[in-house]
Each structure stands twice: as C-alpha cells, then as structure tokens.
Amino acid sequence: MELLSLFITSVMPVIKVLLVLAIGLFLATESVDLLGPNARHHLNNLVFYVFLPALIGCSIAKTSTVKTLETMWFMPVNIFISCIIGSVLGCILVKITKTPPCLKGLVIACSSAANLGNMLNIILPALCEETNSPFGDSSTCSTYGESYALLSLAMQAIYVWSILYSIMRTSANSIVKENAEILSETLAEPLLVSHGISEDNIYHVDLPDEGNQRMSTFGKMKQCFMTTIRSKSLKMIFAPSTIAAIVGVIVGIVSPFRKALVVDSAPFHVIYSSIEFIGEAGIPSMTLIVGANLLKGLKGSGVKTSLIVGILIIRNILLPASGIVVVKAAMHLGLVGSYSLYQFTLLLQYAIPPAMNIGTILQMLGTGESEFSVLMLWSYVVAAFSLTLWTAFYIWLVT
C-alpha cells in the first residue's frame, strides 16, 4: 500500500470526528442555541438509556457466537490489558501533575479508554477495500474487520460503564464530600447552641420497640434484597449498557434466539434491525455533545498544559509502544492466531484516541465537561498524525 493512500485512510476517521465536533460547537453557540445545556442534558439521557444500549446489545449479539469466542477470545483480554496499562499511566500522571481530586477520574478515563467504535469501523474496512491491501481478499477482510470493530466497541463499553464509571463517579463526588464536610463543620456549633442540645443527649438513641425486633426471616431477607437493589453501587455496575451487553451475549450464543432475531432470514429480524437502527445514532450524538461542551472549554477550562501534554504522551507514544510488547508476547505464547488483520487490530487498539462516551458520563455527573472537550480536541488533532504513523508501522510489523 502506498504511503499517501495509507495516510488518507488513517486520517479520514479522525477528520470525521473533528468535523462533527465542529458542528456540535456551532450548534451550541448563542446565535444558534440548538445544543444548549438543557438540550445536551436531554440528548445525553437518550444516549445513555436508549442509543448506547441498542448499539452495544446489537453489536454483541451479532459477533458473539461459539466460533468467535474460540477464535477471538484474546481480543477482550487485550482491551482489558490496554485499559489497565492506561489506568496505571493515568494514575502516575495524576501524581506528577498534582491533578485536583475532581479531575482524577477524567485523567484516568482519557488515559485508558479508547474510541474503538467508529474509529476501527472506518479504518479496518477502508484498509480492506484498498486494491493492494496487505490483508488478502477484500470481502473476507471486510467481514472480519467489521466483526473485530463491533466486538471491540462492545468490550470497551463494558469496561467504561462498569469499572470506569465507578472511578469517575467517585472522583466527581470527592469535591461534593469536601464541600459537605466544610459546611457541616461550619453549622455544627450554631445548631447545638440554638437548639439547646447538651453533650449528654447528643448520642441518645431511642431503642426500638419490642414488636419491631420480632421480624420474620422472610421479612429480613426481603429488606436486605430491596436495600441491595436500591444501592448506588449496584446501579453503577448494572448500567443500561452493561445490561444490554449481557442480553446481547445471551442472544448471540443461544442458537434459537440468534436464528429468530439476528440472521437475515430470521422471522423476527425486523425487531433486531430496528434496534440496530436506533443504536446507530449513539456515536454521532456523543460526538455532538462533546463538540457542544467544547464551547465552554474554549472560554476557559482551567486544564494545565502539563496535563494535556501528559495525556498526549500516554495516548500517542507510551500506549502504542506497550501494545507492541503485549501483542508480540501473546503471539510468542501462541495466544494469537496467524491472521495478519487480527494481529493488526490488536495493535491498533492501543493507538486510538480517547473514547467519546467519557463525555456522556461527565455530562451525567455534571463535572469536567469543558476540560474533557479541550483534551479531546488536542487528542484528535495530534491523532491525525500519530495514528497514521502507527498504522503504517503496524502494517509493516504484521506483514
């Protein structure tokens, strides 16, 4: 493949993202005001509860078969390893730059989670359709490339909406807890004085009535179950996207469900295709939200230059280099097959810029939106060059 053709193929998905970011920024300006704070809030809820679950569920249902689990089992492991490496590097960056507690989750997220959805879905088919593609027959290559991209999207989403969501929520709540402690310390003494509460009866607690103690075993189990169901930690783990991923695995692996819904000749394929059609709105919507948040970031996000440079180094140098070590070690141990496109996809997962659904989480938590937008802008501008170089090097490495 010629260097110019390779450059165009690699830079096209990055340019697409930057153009959609620009559209989102334009729609958020005061003269247009189509993506103001309220509109972004409602659109973000649609992404979280409707678009992303539909996209993830259909992606996993389409790619999850017994055969794919046997041949592509290392891909989820590879994504998890890349997330661990990125998280460790992000924690180191937090220590070096002395990042505020409320932004620690954002730094770890930008360092660990990659935009494996639309980036791979554009790059892999484009490489396969080249006349002198190094990955063999174009039709076979495109089929496998689509499967790799969809599986990567689904696995990354599971990580983002389970582990990473919890980290970012904890980080966002740190500033709230700090303010609450300051407020409670300020109000504690006046409250005690005004209400005439003595030190003796501060710790006085009314004992429960004898009848209340005699709760049946069934009642205790019911109370424990309801408390668990309503707990925030369980809600964080079982986000709509995570539930959709579980349903997608069941539909994909269980043959009767797959034959009834997923395959083209299935009797209820119209249901699957309708859900898939809804899910296609997820990635553009997320990108528009990030672009709209960029307006506030450009006015003054407060992101330190050292933090921006650190994330760029992690995402464009350290992670892609570590990916070579991980994939080469897996190939040496016989964990990865000899198909060059599969090896290339595993390597490319380390060189992709940060994920868009980080912005969806931040929009829900109400913090770090402008900072994330600025980081995304710089990440995708630099990725226009770094991703091209790493793509060329990875192709040379596997072929």
GROMACS .gro file of C-alpha atoms in nm:
model
  399
    1MET     CA    1   0.000   0.000   0.000
    2GLU     CA    2   0.134   0.344  -0.094
    3LEU     CA    3   0.225   0.582   0.186
    4LEU     CA    4  -0.013   0.855   0.059
    5SER     CA    5  -0.304   0.611   0.037
    6LEU     CA    6  -0.224   0.481   0.385
    7PHE     CA    7  -0.214   0.836   0.523
    8ILE     CA    8  -0.553   0.922   0.370
    9THR     CA    9  -0.709   0.601   0.500
   10SER     CA   10  -0.578   0.657   0.853
   11VAL     CA   11  -0.658   1.026   0.878
   12MET     CA   12  -1.016   1.007   0.743
   13PRO     CA   13  -1.184   0.880   1.065
   14VAL     CA   14  -1.001   1.146   1.267
   15ILE     CA   15  -1.115   1.421   1.030
   16LYS     CA   16  -1.475   1.290   1.050
   17VAL     CA   17  -1.466   1.318   1.429
   18LEU     CA   18  -1.318   1.669   1.416
   19LEU     CA   19  -1.586   1.782   1.168
   20VAL     CA   20  -1.869   1.651   1.385
   21LEU     CA   21  -1.707   1.818   1.688
   22ALA     CA   22  -1.708   2.145   1.494
   23ILE     CA   23  -2.078   2.101   1.410
   24GLY     CA   24  -2.158   2.039   1.777
   25LEU     CA   25  -1.962   2.351   1.871
   26PHE     CA   26  -2.154   2.556   1.612
   27LEU     CA   27  -2.492   2.426   1.732
   28ALA     CA   28  -2.405   2.531   2.089
   29THR     CA   29  -2.323   2.893   2.006
   30GLU     CA   30  -2.559   3.161   2.131
   31SER     CA   31  -2.667   3.258   1.778
   32VAL     CA   32  -2.788   2.902   1.704
   33ASP     CA   33  -2.855   2.764   2.056
   34LEU     CA   34  -2.973   2.419   1.947
   35LEU     CA   35  -2.739   2.238   2.186
   36GLY     CA   36  -2.764   2.448   2.498
   37PRO     CA   37  -2.731   2.299   2.849
   38ASN     CA   38  -3.089   2.168   2.861
   39ALA     CA   39  -3.072   2.019   2.512
   40ARG     CA   40  -2.740   1.850   2.591
   41HIS     CA   41  -2.887   1.708   2.912
   42HIS     CA   42  -3.184   1.551   2.732
   43LEU     CA   43  -2.972   1.425   2.442
   44ASN     CA   44  -2.725   1.276   2.689
   45ASN     CA   45  -3.008   1.085   2.861
   46LEU     CA   46  -3.117   0.948   2.524
   47VAL     CA   47  -2.761   0.831   2.456
   48PHE     CA   48  -2.729   0.669   2.799
   49TYR     CA   49  -3.067   0.498   2.819
   50VAL     CA   50  -3.151   0.431   2.451
   51PHE     CA   51  -2.883   0.479   2.185
   52LEU     CA   52  -2.581   0.315   2.351
   53PRO     CA   53  -2.765   0.011   2.494
   54ALA     CA   54  -2.919  -0.052   2.150
   55LEU     CA   55  -2.581  -0.020   1.977
   56ILE     CA   56  -2.393  -0.238   2.226
   57GLY     CA   57  -2.661  -0.507   2.250
   58CYS     CA   58  -2.686  -0.546   1.872
   59SER     CA   59  -2.307  -0.540   1.828
   60ILE     CA   60  -2.252  -0.819   2.080
   61ALA     CA   61  -2.546  -1.025   1.953
   62LYS     CA   62  -2.406  -1.005   1.600
   63THR     CA   63  -2.049  -1.104   1.689
   64SER     CA   64  -2.098  -1.337   1.989
   65THR     CA   65  -2.101  -1.694   1.867
   66VAL     CA   66  -1.926  -2.004   1.992
   67LYS     CA   67  -1.687  -1.980   1.697
   68THR     CA   68  -1.592  -1.619   1.763
   69LEU     CA   69  -1.536  -1.696   2.130
   70GLU     CA   70  -1.291  -1.967   2.025
   71THR     CA   71  -1.104  -1.758   1.768
   72MET     CA   72  -1.123  -1.405   1.912
   73TRP     CA   73  -1.113  -1.470   2.287
   74PHE     CA   74  -0.786  -1.278   2.328
   75MET     CA   75  -0.935  -0.953   2.194
   76PRO     CA   76  -1.137  -0.874   2.512
   77VAL     CA   77  -0.830  -0.969   2.716
   78ASN     CA   78  -0.616  -0.736   2.506
   79ILE     CA   79  -0.861  -0.448   2.557
   80PHE     CA   80  -0.864  -0.511   2.932
   81ILE     CA   81  -0.482  -0.514   2.940
   82SER     CA   82  -0.469  -0.185   2.748
   83CYS     CA   83  -0.715  -0.034   2.996
   84ILE     CA   84  -0.502  -0.149   3.290
   85ILE     CA   85  -0.184  -0.007   3.138
   86GLY     CA   86  -0.359   0.321   3.056
   87SER     CA   87  -0.507   0.344   3.407
   88VAL     CA   88  -0.166   0.292   3.568
   89LEU     CA   89  -0.009   0.556   3.344
   90GLY     CA   90  -0.301   0.789   3.421
   91CYS     CA   91  -0.250   0.744   3.797
   92ILE     CA   92   0.120   0.827   3.755
   93LEU     CA   93   0.027   1.139   3.557
   94VAL     CA   94  -0.216   1.244   3.833
   95LYS     CA   95   0.067   1.222   4.089
   96ILE     CA   96   0.317   1.408   3.871
   97THR     CA   97   0.084   1.693   3.771
   98LYS     CA   98  -0.092   1.708   4.112
   99THR     CA   99  -0.432   1.692   3.943
  100PRO     CA  100  -0.730   1.814   4.152
  101PRO     CA  101  -0.935   1.527   4.303
  102CYS     CA  102  -1.241   1.613   4.094
  103LEU     CA  103  -1.044   1.556   3.770
  104LYS     CA  104  -0.860   1.236   3.864
  105GLY     CA  105  -1.130   1.017   3.711
  106LEU     CA  106  -1.119   1.220   3.388
  107VAL     CA  107  -0.741   1.176   3.356
  108ILE     CA  108  -0.763   0.800   3.416
  109ALA     CA  109  -1.050   0.773   3.168
  110CYS     CA  110  -0.871   0.963   2.891
  111SER     CA  111  -0.558   0.755   2.951
  112SER     CA  112  -0.728   0.414   2.947
  113ALA     CA  113  -1.047   0.416   2.734
  114ALA     CA  114  -1.013   0.437   2.354
  115ASN     CA  115  -1.268   0.524   2.085
  116LEU     CA  116  -1.278   0.170   1.948
  117GLY     CA  117  -1.624   0.206   1.794
  118ASN     CA  118  -1.634   0.439   1.498
  119MET     CA  119  -1.254   0.461   1.455
  120LEU     CA  120  -1.200   0.088   1.393
  121ASN     CA  121  -1.526   0.068   1.199
  122ILE     CA  122  -1.384   0.318   0.950
  123ILE     CA  123  -1.015   0.223   0.940
  124LEU     CA  124  -1.047  -0.156   0.903
  125PRO     CA  125  -1.297  -0.165   0.611
  126ALA     CA  126  -1.105   0.114   0.435
  127LEU     CA  127  -0.781  -0.083   0.458
  128CYS     CA  128  -0.955  -0.397   0.335
  129GLU     CA  129  -1.104  -0.224   0.030
  130GLU     CA  130  -0.770  -0.096  -0.097
  131THR     CA  131  -0.667  -0.261  -0.425
  132ASN     CA  132  -0.323  -0.353  -0.288
  133SER     CA  133  -0.442  -0.431   0.064
  134PRO     CA  134  -0.194  -0.643   0.263
  135PHE     CA  135  -0.480  -0.835   0.429
  136GLY     CA  136  -0.592  -1.051   0.137
  137ASP     CA  137  -0.938  -1.077  -0.024
  138SER     CA  138  -1.138  -0.760   0.032
  139SER     CA  139  -1.477  -0.925   0.104
  140THR     CA  140  -1.335  -1.168   0.361
  141CYS     CA  141  -1.121  -0.895   0.511
  142SER     CA  142  -1.418  -0.655   0.542
  143THR     CA  143  -1.634  -0.920   0.709
  144TYR     CA  144  -1.369  -0.997   0.969
  145GLY     CA  145  -1.287  -0.627   1.009
  146GLU     CA  146  -1.648  -0.543   1.090
  147SER     CA  147  -1.662  -0.823   1.348
  148TYR     CA  148  -1.341  -0.702   1.512
  149ALA     CA  149  -1.469  -0.344   1.526
  150LEU     CA  150  -1.808  -0.439   1.674
  151LEU     CA  151  -1.657  -0.671   1.933
  152SER     CA  152  -1.403  -0.404   2.030
  153LEU     CA  153  -1.681  -0.148   2.070
  154ALA     CA  154  -1.885  -0.379   2.293
  155MET     CA  155  -1.595  -0.488   2.515
  156GLN     CA  156  -1.473  -0.131   2.561
  157ALA     CA  157  -1.825  -0.017   2.651
  158ILE     CA  158  -1.849  -0.284   2.923
  159TYR     CA  159  -1.525  -0.155   3.077
  160VAL     CA  160  -1.633   0.209   3.052
  161TRP     CA  161  -1.981   0.162   3.202
  162SER     CA  162  -1.877  -0.071   3.483
  163ILE     CA  163  -1.525  -0.003   3.616
  164LEU     CA  164  -1.452   0.340   3.470
  165TYR     CA  165  -1.796   0.480   3.554
  166SER     CA  166  -1.742   0.391   3.919
  167ILE     CA  167  -1.397   0.556   3.922
  168MET     CA  168  -1.526   0.875   3.762
  169ARG     CA  169  -1.828   0.890   3.990
  170THR     CA  170  -1.607   0.856   4.298
  171SER     CA  171  -1.377   1.128   4.166
  172ALA     CA  172  -1.669   1.362   4.092
  173ASN     CA  173  -1.819   1.304   4.438
  174SER     CA  174  -1.492   1.388   4.615
  175ILE     CA  175  -1.544   1.763   4.573
  176VAL     CA  176  -1.907   1.729   4.691
  177LYS     CA  177  -1.799   1.544   5.006
  178GLU     CA  178  -1.529   1.801   5.074
  179ASN     CA  179  -1.779   2.087   5.049
  180ALA     CA  180  -2.028   1.899   5.266
  181GLU     CA  181  -1.767   1.846   5.538
  182ILE     CA  182  -1.679   2.214   5.539
  183LEU     CA  183  -2.047   2.307   5.556
  184SER     CA  184  -2.118   2.064   5.840
  185GLU     CA  185  -1.824   2.194   6.043
  186THR     CA  186  -1.950   2.549   5.995
  187LEU     CA  187  -2.306   2.470   6.101
  188ALA     CA  188  -2.238   2.218   6.379
  189GLU     CA  189  -2.173   2.460   6.665
  190PRO     CA  190  -2.458   2.707   6.591
  191LEU     CA  191  -2.704   2.420   6.565
  192LEU     CA  192  -2.604   2.279   6.902
  193VAL     CA  193  -2.632   2.617   7.067
  194SER     CA  194  -2.958   2.723   6.906
  195HIS     CA  195  -3.140   2.403   6.981
  196GLY     CA  196  -3.001   2.366   7.329
  197ILE     CA  197  -2.872   2.015   7.273
  198SER     CA  198  -2.648   1.902   7.554
  199GLU     CA  199  -2.349   1.678   7.516
  200ASP     CA  200  -2.525   1.411   7.718
  201ASN     CA  201  -2.817   1.364   7.482
  202ILE     CA  202  -2.632   1.401   7.151
  203TYR     CA  203  -2.575   1.026   7.143
  204HIS     CA  204  -2.912   0.935   7.289
  205VAL     CA  205  -3.095   0.692   7.063
  206ASP     CA  206  -3.443   0.560   7.122
  207LEU     CA  207  -3.442   0.184   7.149
  208PRO     CA  208  -3.666   0.000   6.905
  209ASP     CA  209  -3.995  -0.132   7.022
  210GLU     CA  210  -4.010  -0.496   7.120
  211GLY     CA  211  -4.252  -0.568   6.838
  212ASN     CA  212  -4.022  -0.427   6.576
  213GLN     CA  213  -3.744  -0.664   6.682
  214ARG     CA  214  -3.957  -0.965   6.604
  215MET     CA  215  -3.914  -0.951   6.228
  216SER     CA  216  -3.960  -1.276   6.042
  217THR     CA  217  -3.674  -1.436   5.846
  218PHE     CA  218  -3.860  -1.371   5.521
  219GLY     CA  219  -3.902  -1.004   5.615
  220LYS     CA  220  -3.530  -0.967   5.687
  221MET     CA  221  -3.440  -1.131   5.355
  222LYS     CA  222  -3.686  -0.908   5.170
  223GLN     CA  223  -3.546  -0.596   5.340
  224CYS     CA  224  -3.188  -0.699   5.257
  225PHE     CA  225  -3.282  -0.770   4.893
  226MET     CA  226  -3.456  -0.435   4.848
  227THR     CA  227  -3.162  -0.250   5.006
  228THR     CA  228  -2.923  -0.422   4.766
  229ILE     CA  229  -3.140  -0.349   4.463
  230ARG     CA  230  -3.162   0.020   4.552
  231SER     CA  231  -2.793   0.060   4.632
  232LYS     CA  232  -2.595   0.302   4.416
  233SER     CA  233  -2.305   0.061   4.370
  234LEU     CA  234  -2.530  -0.198   4.206
  235LYS     CA  235  -2.687   0.067   3.982
  236MET     CA  236  -2.339   0.177   3.873
  237ILE     CA  237  -2.236  -0.178   3.780
  238PHE     CA  238  -2.560  -0.265   3.602
  239ALA     CA  239  -2.588   0.043   3.383
  240PRO     CA  240  -2.820   0.014   3.079
  241SER     CA  241  -2.520  -0.055   2.853
  242THR     CA  242  -2.400  -0.338   3.078
  243ILE     CA  243  -2.746  -0.497   3.084
  244ALA     CA  244  -2.761  -0.464   2.704
  245ALA     CA  245  -2.423  -0.638   2.676
  246ILE     CA  246  -2.547  -0.931   2.888
  247VAL     CA  247  -2.864  -0.963   2.680
  248GLY     CA  248  -2.655  -0.941   2.361
  249VAL     CA  249  -2.431  -1.229   2.471
  250ILE     CA  250  -2.734  -1.445   2.551
  251VAL     CA  251  -2.900  -1.370   2.215
  252GLY     CA  252  -2.576  -1.428   2.024
  253ILE     CA  253  -2.474  -1.755   2.187
  254VAL     CA  254  -2.813  -1.924   2.231
  255SER     CA  255  -2.886  -2.063   1.885
  256PRO     CA  256  -3.270  -2.040   1.890
  257PHE     CA  257  -3.256  -1.671   1.986
  258ARG     CA  258  -2.994  -1.600   1.722
  259LYS     CA  259  -3.192  -1.776   1.449
  260ALA     CA  260  -3.508  -1.594   1.549
  261LEU     CA  261  -3.359  -1.242   1.566
  262VAL     CA  262  -3.009  -1.187   1.429
  263VAL     CA  263  -2.966  -1.371   1.097
  264ASP     CA  264  -3.105  -1.200   0.786
  265SER     CA  265  -3.368  -1.468   0.725
  266ALA     CA  266  -3.487  -1.467   1.088
  267PRO     CA  267  -3.866  -1.435   1.137
  268PHE     CA  268  -3.820  -1.151   1.387
  269HIS     CA  269  -3.520  -0.988   1.221
  270VAL     CA  270  -3.719  -0.666   1.181
  271ILE     CA  271  -3.704  -0.621   1.561
  272TYR     CA  272  -3.327  -0.662   1.565
  273SER     CA  273  -3.277  -0.429   1.266
  274SER     CA  274  -3.500  -0.163   1.425
  275ILE     CA  275  -3.296  -0.169   1.747
  276GLU     CA  276  -2.975  -0.161   1.544
  277PHE     CA  277  -3.108   0.139   1.351
  278ILE     CA  278  -3.170   0.325   1.678
  279GLY     CA  279  -2.823   0.237   1.804
  280GLU     CA  280  -2.656   0.395   1.502
  281ALA     CA  281  -2.749   0.737   1.644
  282GLY     CA  282  -2.534   0.679   1.954
  283ILE     CA  283  -2.184   0.767   1.830
  284PRO     CA  284  -2.287   1.083   1.633
  285SER     CA  285  -2.490   1.205   1.931
  286MET     CA  286  -2.199   1.157   2.171
  287THR     CA  287  -1.965   1.341   1.935
  288LEU     CA  288  -2.207   1.634   1.900
  289ILE     CA  289  -2.234   1.661   2.280
  290VAL     CA  290  -1.855   1.671   2.317
  291GLY     CA  291  -1.835   1.938   2.046
  292ALA     CA  292  -2.103   2.146   2.219
  293ASN     CA  293  -1.915   2.123   2.550
  294LEU     CA  294  -1.605   2.247   2.371
  295LEU     CA  295  -1.759   2.597   2.360
  296LYS     CA  296  -1.738   2.623   2.738
  297GLY     CA  297  -1.390   2.474   2.736
  298LEU     CA  298  -1.254   2.725   2.488
  299LYS     CA  299  -1.375   3.010   2.710
  300GLY     CA  300  -1.159   2.879   2.990
  301SER     CA  301  -1.134   2.518   3.107
  302GLY     CA  302  -0.850   2.551   3.354
  303VAL     CA  303  -0.666   2.246   3.217
  304LYS     CA  304  -0.295   2.271   3.284
  305THR     CA  305  -0.060   2.241   2.987
  306SER     CA  306   0.133   1.967   3.167
  307LEU     CA  307  -0.185   1.760   3.192
  308ILE     CA  308  -0.264   1.795   2.821
  309VAL     CA  309   0.094   1.707   2.724
  310GLY     CA  310   0.094   1.410   2.963
  311ILE     CA  311  -0.222   1.259   2.816
  312LEU     CA  312  -0.093   1.313   2.462
  313ILE     CA  313   0.231   1.130   2.551
  314ILE     CA  314   0.039   0.842   2.708
  315ARG     CA  315  -0.209   0.800   2.423
  316ASN     CA  316   0.027   0.861   2.130
  317ILE     CA  317   0.360   0.718   2.248
  318LEU     CA  318   0.351   0.503   2.561
  319LEU     CA  319   0.032   0.304   2.498
  320PRO     CA  320   0.103   0.222   2.129
  321ALA     CA  321   0.456   0.112   2.222
  322SER     CA  322   0.331  -0.104   2.508
  323GLY     CA  323   0.080  -0.263   2.270
  324ILE     CA  324   0.366  -0.398   2.059
  325VAL     CA  325   0.513  -0.567   2.367
  326VAL     CA  326   0.179  -0.720   2.474
  327VAL     CA  327   0.075  -0.849   2.130
  328LYS     CA  328   0.421  -0.980   2.044
  329ALA     CA  329   0.432  -1.166   2.377
  330ALA     CA  330   0.085  -1.312   2.308
  331MET     CA  331   0.197  -1.425   1.962
  332HIS     CA  332   0.509  -1.583   2.110
  333LEU     CA  333   0.296  -1.775   2.363
  334GLY     CA  334   0.058  -1.893   2.089
  335LEU     CA  335  -0.240  -1.699   2.222
  336VAL     CA  336  -0.299  -1.513   1.894
  337GLY     CA  337  -0.355  -1.670   1.553
  338SER     CA  338  -0.151  -1.601   1.242
  339TYR     CA  339  -0.414  -1.390   1.059
  340SER     CA  340  -0.243  -1.055   0.998
  341LEU     CA  341  -0.564  -0.845   1.018
  342TYR     CA  342  -0.638  -0.984   1.365
  343GLN     CA  343  -0.286  -0.904   1.485
  344PHE     CA  344  -0.309  -0.556   1.331
  345THR     CA  345  -0.642  -0.488   1.508
  346LEU     CA  346  -0.496  -0.591   1.843
  347LEU     CA  347  -0.207  -0.348   1.792
  348LEU     CA  348  -0.427  -0.067   1.665
  349GLN     CA  349  -0.644  -0.080   1.979
  350TYR     CA  350  -0.356   0.082   2.169
  351ALA     CA  351  -0.315   0.377   1.928
  352ILE     CA  352  -0.677   0.501   1.912
  353PRO     CA  353  -0.757   0.841   2.076
  354PRO     CA  354  -0.984   0.864   2.386
  355ALA     CA  355  -1.343   0.734   2.387
  356MET     CA  356  -1.638   0.963   2.325
  357ASN     CA  357  -1.863   0.803   2.587
  358ILE     CA  358  -1.643   0.953   2.859
  359GLY     CA  359  -1.821   1.278   2.775
  360THR     CA  360  -2.158   1.108   2.828
  361ILE     CA  361  -2.056   1.006   3.180
  362LEU     CA  362  -1.923   1.353   3.262
  363GLN     CA  363  -2.246   1.511   3.135
  364MET     CA  364  -2.441   1.286   3.371
  365LEU     CA  365  -2.214   1.364   3.665
  366GLY     CA  366  -2.218   1.737   3.586
  367THR     CA  367  -1.843   1.790   3.611
  368GLY     CA  368  -1.533   1.806   3.390
  369GLU     CA  369  -1.720   1.858   3.062
  370SER     CA  370  -1.522   2.159   2.940
  371GLU     CA  371  -1.190   2.003   3.048
  372PHE     CA  372  -1.272   1.684   2.861
  373SER     CA  373  -1.365   1.876   2.546
  374VAL     CA  374  -1.030   2.054   2.540
  375LEU     CA  375  -0.843   1.727   2.598
  376MET     CA  376  -1.041   1.562   2.318
  377LEU     CA  377  -0.969   1.845   2.076
  378TRP     CA  378  -0.593   1.820   2.128
  379SER     CA  379  -0.602   1.439   2.127
  380TYR     CA  380  -0.776   1.418   1.789
  381VAL     CA  381  -0.564   1.691   1.630
  382VAL     CA  382  -0.246   1.505   1.729
  383ALA     CA  383  -0.404   1.169   1.634
  384ALA     CA  384  -0.437   1.289   1.275
  385PHE     CA  385  -0.060   1.245   1.252
  386SER     CA  386   0.031   0.987   1.517
  387LEU     CA  387  -0.240   0.737   1.420
  388THR     CA  388  -0.120   0.744   1.059
  389LEU     CA  389   0.237   0.672   1.161
  390TRP     CA  390   0.142   0.391   1.396
  391THR     CA  391  -0.093   0.239   1.135
  392ALA     CA  392   0.188   0.229   0.878
  393PHE     CA  393   0.429   0.080   1.132
  394TYR     CA  394   0.181  -0.184   1.250
  395ILE     CA  395   0.107  -0.294   0.891
  396TRP     CA  396   0.479  -0.332   0.828
  397LEU     CA  397   0.512  -0.524   1.155
  398VAL     CA  398   0.241  -0.785   1.084
  399THR     CA  399   0.300  -0.829   0.714
   0.00000   0.00000   0.00000
